[in-house]
Short mmCIF file of C-alpha atoms in Angstrom, two decimals:
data_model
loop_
_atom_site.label_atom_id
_atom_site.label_comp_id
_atom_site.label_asym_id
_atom_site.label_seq_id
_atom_site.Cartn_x
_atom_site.Cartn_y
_atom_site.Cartn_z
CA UNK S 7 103.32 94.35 78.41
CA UNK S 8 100.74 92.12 80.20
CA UNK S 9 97.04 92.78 79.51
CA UNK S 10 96.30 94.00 83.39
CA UNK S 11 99.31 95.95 82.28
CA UNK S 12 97.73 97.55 79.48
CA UNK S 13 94.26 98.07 81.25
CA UNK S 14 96.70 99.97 83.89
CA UNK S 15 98.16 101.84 81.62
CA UNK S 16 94.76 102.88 79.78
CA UNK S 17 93.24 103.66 83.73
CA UNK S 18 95.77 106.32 84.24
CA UNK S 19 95.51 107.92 81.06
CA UNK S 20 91.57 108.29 81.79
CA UNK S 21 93.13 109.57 85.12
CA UNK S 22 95.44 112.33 83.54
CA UNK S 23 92.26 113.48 81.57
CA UNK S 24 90.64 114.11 84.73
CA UNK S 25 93.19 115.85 86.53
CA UNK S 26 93.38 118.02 83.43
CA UNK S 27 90.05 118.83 83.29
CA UNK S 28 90.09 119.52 86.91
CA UNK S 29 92.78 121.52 86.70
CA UNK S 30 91.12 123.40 83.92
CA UNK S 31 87.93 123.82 86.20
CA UNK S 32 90.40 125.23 89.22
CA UNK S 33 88.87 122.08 91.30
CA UNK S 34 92.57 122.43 92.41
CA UNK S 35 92.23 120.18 95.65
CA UNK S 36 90.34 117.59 93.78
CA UNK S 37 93.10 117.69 90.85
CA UNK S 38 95.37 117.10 93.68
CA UNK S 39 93.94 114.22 95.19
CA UNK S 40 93.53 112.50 91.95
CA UNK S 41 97.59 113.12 91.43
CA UNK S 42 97.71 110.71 94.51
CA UNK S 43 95.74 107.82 93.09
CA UNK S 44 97.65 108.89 89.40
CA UNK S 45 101.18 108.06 91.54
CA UNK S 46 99.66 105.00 93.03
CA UNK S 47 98.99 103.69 89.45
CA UNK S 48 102.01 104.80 88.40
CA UNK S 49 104.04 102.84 91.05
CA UNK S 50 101.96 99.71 90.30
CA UNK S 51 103.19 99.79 86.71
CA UNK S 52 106.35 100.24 87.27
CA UNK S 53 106.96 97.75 90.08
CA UNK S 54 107.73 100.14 93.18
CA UNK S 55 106.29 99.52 96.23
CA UNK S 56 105.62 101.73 99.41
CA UNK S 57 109.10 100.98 100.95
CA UNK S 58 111.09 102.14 97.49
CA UNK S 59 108.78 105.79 97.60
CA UNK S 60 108.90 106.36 101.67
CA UNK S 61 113.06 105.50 101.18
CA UNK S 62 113.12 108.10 98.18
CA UNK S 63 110.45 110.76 100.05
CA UNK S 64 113.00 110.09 103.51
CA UNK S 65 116.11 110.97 101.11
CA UNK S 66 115.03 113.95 99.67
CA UNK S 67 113.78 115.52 103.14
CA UNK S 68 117.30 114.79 104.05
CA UNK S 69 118.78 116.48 101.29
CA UNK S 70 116.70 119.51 101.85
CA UNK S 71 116.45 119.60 104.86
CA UNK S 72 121.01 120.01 104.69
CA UNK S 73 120.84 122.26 101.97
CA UNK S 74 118.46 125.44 102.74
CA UNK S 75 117.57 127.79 100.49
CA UNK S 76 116.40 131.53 101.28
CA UNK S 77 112.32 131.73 100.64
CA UNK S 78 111.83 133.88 97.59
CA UNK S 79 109.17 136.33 97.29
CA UNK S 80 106.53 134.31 96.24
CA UNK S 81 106.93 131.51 98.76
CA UNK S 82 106.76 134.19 101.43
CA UNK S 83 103.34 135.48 100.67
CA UNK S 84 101.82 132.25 100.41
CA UNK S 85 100.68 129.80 103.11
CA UNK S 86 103.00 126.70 103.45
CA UNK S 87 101.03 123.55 102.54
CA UNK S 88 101.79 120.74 104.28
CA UNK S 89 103.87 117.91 103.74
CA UNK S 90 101.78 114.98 102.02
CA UNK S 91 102.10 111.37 103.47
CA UNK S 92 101.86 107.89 101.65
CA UNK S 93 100.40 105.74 104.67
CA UNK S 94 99.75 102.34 103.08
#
């Protein structure tokens, strides 16, 4: 493992502290913005750029989108969020 590597890999373990703790505060739509930048990191270390996640995202839409499944109960009384984007 390379040292910028390593000083990734220590960044987004600071990172999964502070989701936590957001979490734990219910700063929910902080906690998820952070999860964005966490990913980000995450792809860095492992090597996979924009192309490799909007090909994956694209598949799995397509894959849902040919196999429905009936709502359950708890999906019905909640708002739908919507989709999140990676725009590089």
């Amino acid at each position: 493992m390379s040292h910028s590597d390593e000083q990734l890999q220590s960044v987004l373990e600071t990172l999964e502290e502070c989701r936590r703790v957001l979490n734990a505060c219910n700063s929910r739509e902080s906690a998820e913005l952070l999860s964005i930048v966490i990913l980000d990191v995450r792809m860095k270390l492992k090597g996979i750029d924009s192309a490799d996640l909007k090909a994956l995202c694209d598949e799995m839409l397509r894959s849902a989108a040919s196999e429905p499944h009936p709502p359950s109960k708890q999906t019905q009384d909640q708002p739908r969020r919507p989709l999140l984007r990676v725009v590089k």
